[in-house]
Short mmCIF file of C-alpha atoms in Angstrom, two decimals:
data_model
loop_
_atom_site.label_atom_id
_atom_site.label_comp_id
_atom_site.label_asym_id
_atom_site.label_seq_id
_atom_site.Cartn_x
_atom_site.Cartn_y
_atom_site.Cartn_z
CA MET A 1 63.70 31.00 132.80
CA TYR A 2 60.54 32.90 131.92
CA LYS A 3 58.58 31.76 128.87
CA ILE A 4 57.38 34.34 126.34
CA LEU A 5 54.82 33.66 123.62
CA LEU A 6 55.65 36.01 120.73
CA ILE A 7 52.68 36.49 118.40
CA GLU A 8 53.99 38.48 115.41
CA ASP A 9 53.42 37.53 111.76
CA ASP A 10 56.37 39.52 110.42
CA VAL A 11 58.83 36.61 110.37
CA GLN A 12 61.95 38.73 110.10
CA LEU A 13 60.96 41.03 112.98
CA SER A 14 59.75 38.08 115.06
CA ASN A 15 63.07 36.26 114.66
CA LEU A 16 65.03 39.40 115.57
CA ILE A 17 62.93 39.89 118.71
CA GLN A 18 63.39 36.25 119.67
CA ASP A 19 67.15 36.42 119.19
CA HIS A 20 67.41 39.60 121.26
CA LEU A 21 65.27 38.41 124.19
CA GLU A 22 66.94 35.00 124.33
CA ARG A 23 70.26 36.77 124.91
CA TYR A 24 68.76 37.93 128.20
CA GLY A 25 67.77 34.42 129.23
CA TYR A 26 64.12 34.33 128.19
CA LEU A 27 62.59 31.33 126.43
CA VAL A 28 60.75 32.71 123.39
CA TYR A 29 58.17 30.68 121.48
CA GLN A 30 56.55 31.60 118.17
CA PRO A 31 53.20 30.16 117.06
CA VAL A 32 53.34 27.28 114.63
CA ASN A 33 49.92 28.09 113.21
CA PHE A 34 48.06 31.39 113.50
CA THR A 35 44.69 29.64 113.32
CA ASN A 36 44.95 28.19 116.84
CA ILE A 37 46.80 30.80 118.89
CA VAL A 38 44.61 30.41 121.97
CA GLU A 39 45.14 26.65 121.97
CA GLU A 40 48.90 27.18 121.77
CA PHE A 41 48.72 29.63 124.65
CA THR A 42 46.80 27.12 126.77
CA ARG A 43 49.29 24.37 125.97
CA LEU A 44 52.39 26.49 126.55
CA GLN A 45 51.21 28.47 129.61
CA PRO A 46 53.73 31.29 129.02
CA ASP A 47 54.76 33.82 131.65
CA LEU A 48 54.29 36.75 129.26
CA VAL A 49 52.73 37.42 125.85
CA LEU A 50 54.02 39.80 123.17
CA LEU A 51 51.11 40.41 120.81
CA ASP A 52 50.78 42.24 117.50
CA ILE A 53 47.36 43.58 116.45
CA ASN A 54 47.41 43.06 112.68
CA LEU A 55 47.48 39.28 112.38
CA PRO A 56 46.05 36.70 109.98
CA TYR A 57 42.80 34.96 110.94
CA TYR A 58 42.26 36.67 114.32
CA ASP A 59 43.43 40.17 115.21
CA GLY A 60 45.28 41.03 118.39
CA TYR A 61 42.24 42.53 120.05
CA TYR A 62 40.35 39.25 119.81
CA LEU A 63 43.35 37.28 121.03
CA CYS A 64 43.99 39.69 123.90
CA ARG A 65 40.41 39.31 125.09
CA SER A 66 40.51 35.52 124.67
CA ILE A 67 43.77 35.13 126.59
CA ARG A 68 42.65 37.50 129.32
CA SER A 69 39.45 35.49 129.82
CA GLN A 70 41.52 32.54 131.04
CA SER A 71 44.69 34.06 132.44
CA THR A 72 46.19 37.09 134.19
CA VAL A 73 49.52 36.67 132.36
CA PRO A 74 51.12 40.00 131.33
CA ILE A 75 50.21 40.97 127.75
CA LEU A 76 52.33 43.56 125.94
CA ILE A 77 50.96 44.85 122.64
CA ILE A 78 53.52 45.59 119.89
CA SER A 79 51.85 47.40 116.99
CA ALA A 80 52.36 49.95 114.23
CA ARG A 81 48.96 51.38 115.10
CA SER A 82 49.74 54.59 116.95
CA GLN A 83 46.28 56.10 117.36
CA GLU A 84 45.18 56.77 120.91
CA LEU A 85 41.95 54.85 120.29
CA ASP A 86 43.91 51.70 119.46
CA GLN A 87 45.89 51.98 122.66
CA ILE A 88 42.79 52.62 124.75
CA MET A 89 41.01 49.61 123.22
CA ALA A 90 43.98 47.33 123.89
CA ILE A 91 44.25 48.43 127.52
CA GLU A 92 40.50 48.06 128.06
CA LEU A 93 40.65 44.52 126.65
CA GLY A 94 43.27 43.60 129.25
CA ALA A 95 46.68 44.49 127.80
CA ASP A 96 49.27 45.62 130.35
CA ASP A 97 51.30 47.85 128.04
CA TYR A 98 51.33 49.14 124.47
CA ILE A 99 54.57 49.48 122.50
CA THR A 100 54.35 51.37 119.20
CA LYS A 101 56.43 50.29 116.22
CA PRO A 102 59.13 51.12 115.37
CA PHE A 103 60.81 50.47 118.69
CA THR A 104 64.33 49.64 119.80
CA PHE A 105 65.07 46.16 121.10
CA GLU A 106 66.50 47.76 124.24
CA MET A 107 63.17 49.48 124.92
CA LEU A 108 61.26 46.24 124.30
CA GLN A 109 63.56 44.30 126.60
CA SER A 110 63.16 46.91 129.35
CA LYS A 111 59.37 46.71 129.05
CA VAL A 112 59.49 42.91 129.26
CA LYS A 113 61.82 43.04 132.25
CA ALA A 114 59.57 45.55 134.04
CA ALA A 115 56.46 43.41 133.46
CA VAL A 116 58.20 40.26 134.70
CA ARG A 117 59.54 42.07 137.76
CA ARG A 118 56.13 43.55 138.53
CA VAL A 119 54.22 40.29 138.23
CA TYR A 120 56.75 37.68 139.37
CA GLY A 121 59.58 39.56 141.05
CA GLU A 122 60.15 41.94 143.94
CA TYR A 123 57.32 44.27 142.89
CA ALA A 124 54.74 41.50 142.61
CA ALA A 125 51.40 42.32 144.21
CA LYS A 126 50.54 40.33 147.29
CA ASP A 127 47.43 38.44 146.25
CA ALA A 128 45.32 37.26 149.16
CA ASN A 129 45.19 33.77 147.65
CA ASN A 130 48.77 33.57 146.40
CA THR A 131 52.16 33.86 148.00
CA CYS A 132 54.91 34.45 145.45
CA VAL A 133 58.62 35.09 145.90
CA GLY A 134 60.52 35.33 142.64
CA ALA A 135 59.44 32.42 140.41
CA PHE A 136 58.26 30.47 143.49
CA CYS A 137 54.47 30.68 143.94
CA LEU A 138 52.06 29.07 146.41
CA ASP A 139 48.37 29.03 145.44
CA ALA A 140 45.82 28.78 148.26
CA ASN A 141 42.91 28.02 145.92
CA THR A 142 44.45 24.99 144.23
CA LEU A 143 46.90 23.98 146.99
CA THR A 144 49.70 23.92 144.44
CA LEU A 145 53.30 25.05 144.48
CA THR A 146 54.89 26.22 141.23
CA TYR A 147 58.46 27.02 140.33
CA LEU A 148 59.34 28.15 136.81
CA GLU A 149 57.66 25.60 134.52
CA LYS A 150 56.84 22.90 137.10
CA LYS A 151 53.96 22.44 139.53
CA VAL A 152 53.21 20.06 142.40
CA GLU A 153 50.08 19.50 144.45
CA LEU A 154 50.18 19.82 148.23
CA SER A 155 48.08 18.47 151.06
CA LYS A 156 46.44 21.01 153.34
CA ASN A 157 49.11 20.51 156.01
CA GLU A 158 51.91 20.71 153.46
CA TYR A 159 50.43 23.97 152.22
CA LYS A 160 50.38 25.44 155.75
CA LEU A 161 53.96 24.40 156.35
CA MET A 162 55.16 25.83 153.06
CA LYS A 163 53.26 29.08 153.61
CA LYS A 164 54.95 29.57 156.98
CA LEU A 165 58.38 28.80 155.56
CA ILE A 166 57.89 31.05 152.51
CA ASP A 167 56.70 33.93 154.69
CA HIS A 168 59.94 33.63 156.66
CA HIS A 169 62.22 32.45 153.86
CA ASP A 170 65.95 32.62 154.63
CA ALA A 171 65.18 32.71 158.35
CA PHE A 172 64.82 29.81 160.76
CA VAL A 173 61.34 28.93 162.01
CA SER A 174 61.20 26.88 165.19
CA ARG A 175 59.60 23.44 165.27
CA GLU A 176 57.13 24.72 167.88
CA GLU A 177 56.00 27.55 165.58
CA LEU A 178 55.51 25.16 162.68
CA ILE A 179 53.56 22.66 164.75
CA GLU A 180 51.33 25.39 166.14
CA GLU A 181 50.80 26.83 162.64
CA VAL A 182 49.64 23.52 161.20
CA TRP A 183 47.99 21.69 164.09
CA ASP A 184 47.10 24.60 166.41
CA ALA A 185 48.61 22.80 169.36
CA VAL A 186 52.12 21.96 170.54
CA THR A 187 51.33 19.59 173.39
CA PHE A 188 49.27 16.91 171.65
CA VAL A 189 51.22 16.47 168.41
CA ASP A 190 53.97 13.91 168.07
CA ASP A 191 57.20 15.72 167.20
CA ASN A 192 57.90 13.06 164.59
CA THR A 193 54.77 14.15 162.70
CA LEU A 194 56.47 17.40 161.74
CA THR A 195 59.60 15.55 160.64
CA VAL A 196 57.54 13.31 158.35
CA ASN A 197 55.77 16.31 156.79
CA ILE A 198 59.04 18.17 156.25
CA THR A 199 60.45 15.09 154.51
CA ARG A 200 57.42 15.06 152.22
CA MET A 201 57.93 18.75 151.49
CA LYS A 202 61.55 18.10 150.54
CA SER A 203 60.35 15.45 148.10
CA LYS A 204 57.85 17.87 146.56
CA LEU A 205 60.58 20.48 146.15
CA ALA A 206 62.80 17.86 144.51
CA GLU A 207 60.02 17.26 141.98
CA LEU A 208 60.30 20.95 141.11
CA GLY A 209 64.03 20.53 140.59
CA ILE A 210 64.98 22.24 143.86
CA LYS A 211 67.25 20.25 146.15
CA ASP A 212 68.41 21.08 149.66
CA ALA A 213 66.12 24.13 149.87
CA ILE A 214 64.98 23.28 153.41
CA LYS A 215 67.76 23.42 155.99
CA SER A 216 67.50 22.23 159.58
CA ARG A 217 69.46 23.27 162.63
CA ARG A 218 69.14 21.76 166.09
CA GLY A 219 67.49 24.23 168.44
CA ALA A 220 66.68 26.69 165.63
CA GLY A 221 64.19 24.79 163.46
CA TYR A 222 63.88 24.90 159.68
CA LEU A 223 64.89 27.44 157.05
CA LEU A 224 63.69 27.66 153.44
CA HIS A 225 65.97 29.17 150.81
CA ILE A 226 64.17 30.12 147.58
CA PRO A 227 66.44 30.25 144.50
CA GLY A 228 66.29 33.66 142.84
CA ALA A 229 64.49 35.38 145.71
CA ASP A 230 67.43 37.47 146.80
CA GLY A 231 69.21 38.24 143.59
CA ASP A 232 70.88 34.86 142.99
CA GLU A 233 70.00 33.00 139.83
CA PRO A 234 67.08 30.53 139.87
CA CYS A 235 67.96 26.89 139.28
#
């Protein structure tokens, strides 16, 4: 499930938005205290932010800039301010979209769905340092693998193996291809070395709550199935 941080001080509207989005399977969180929104964002690490402009203590422009300084998470502004200047300012500060009040819940949900699909789904941009399929994301900078709300660290060899399997997910990759990808040589690497590394990868996936994602077949190699990558529901 994708996590949404909903920053709206109109309690009635905020509760209605939360109820509506949770019907579609999102996890919606509302701030406990409007004085430490950025701290709550850092603690929660949401997948998307819905942000009003007129807020107590800090306005939405300040919060948008603060969040954007530490994250590329999608930010959707929801505001009664309808002037073009307000929309331009929000976009220039890093917002991804601007939704003017009043709006229908169906329109809001479609905007949220589009942002999630663009950033995490089939329309996600192929970052040179990240490989993402659905909610499954491999980060080359930090050598980490994330799935939904969980993250595990990988060794350099584990990263190379996972990258190869993700790039060819739902297709078998031969043992020879995997060995060559990681160790640049087929002849001088003990075949058992690959088996040990695959076992470690299975353990890392289990930590993320994904079991039996890597399949093996004699003569064919290994196949990685990513939950949610091809239309099935994530675990």
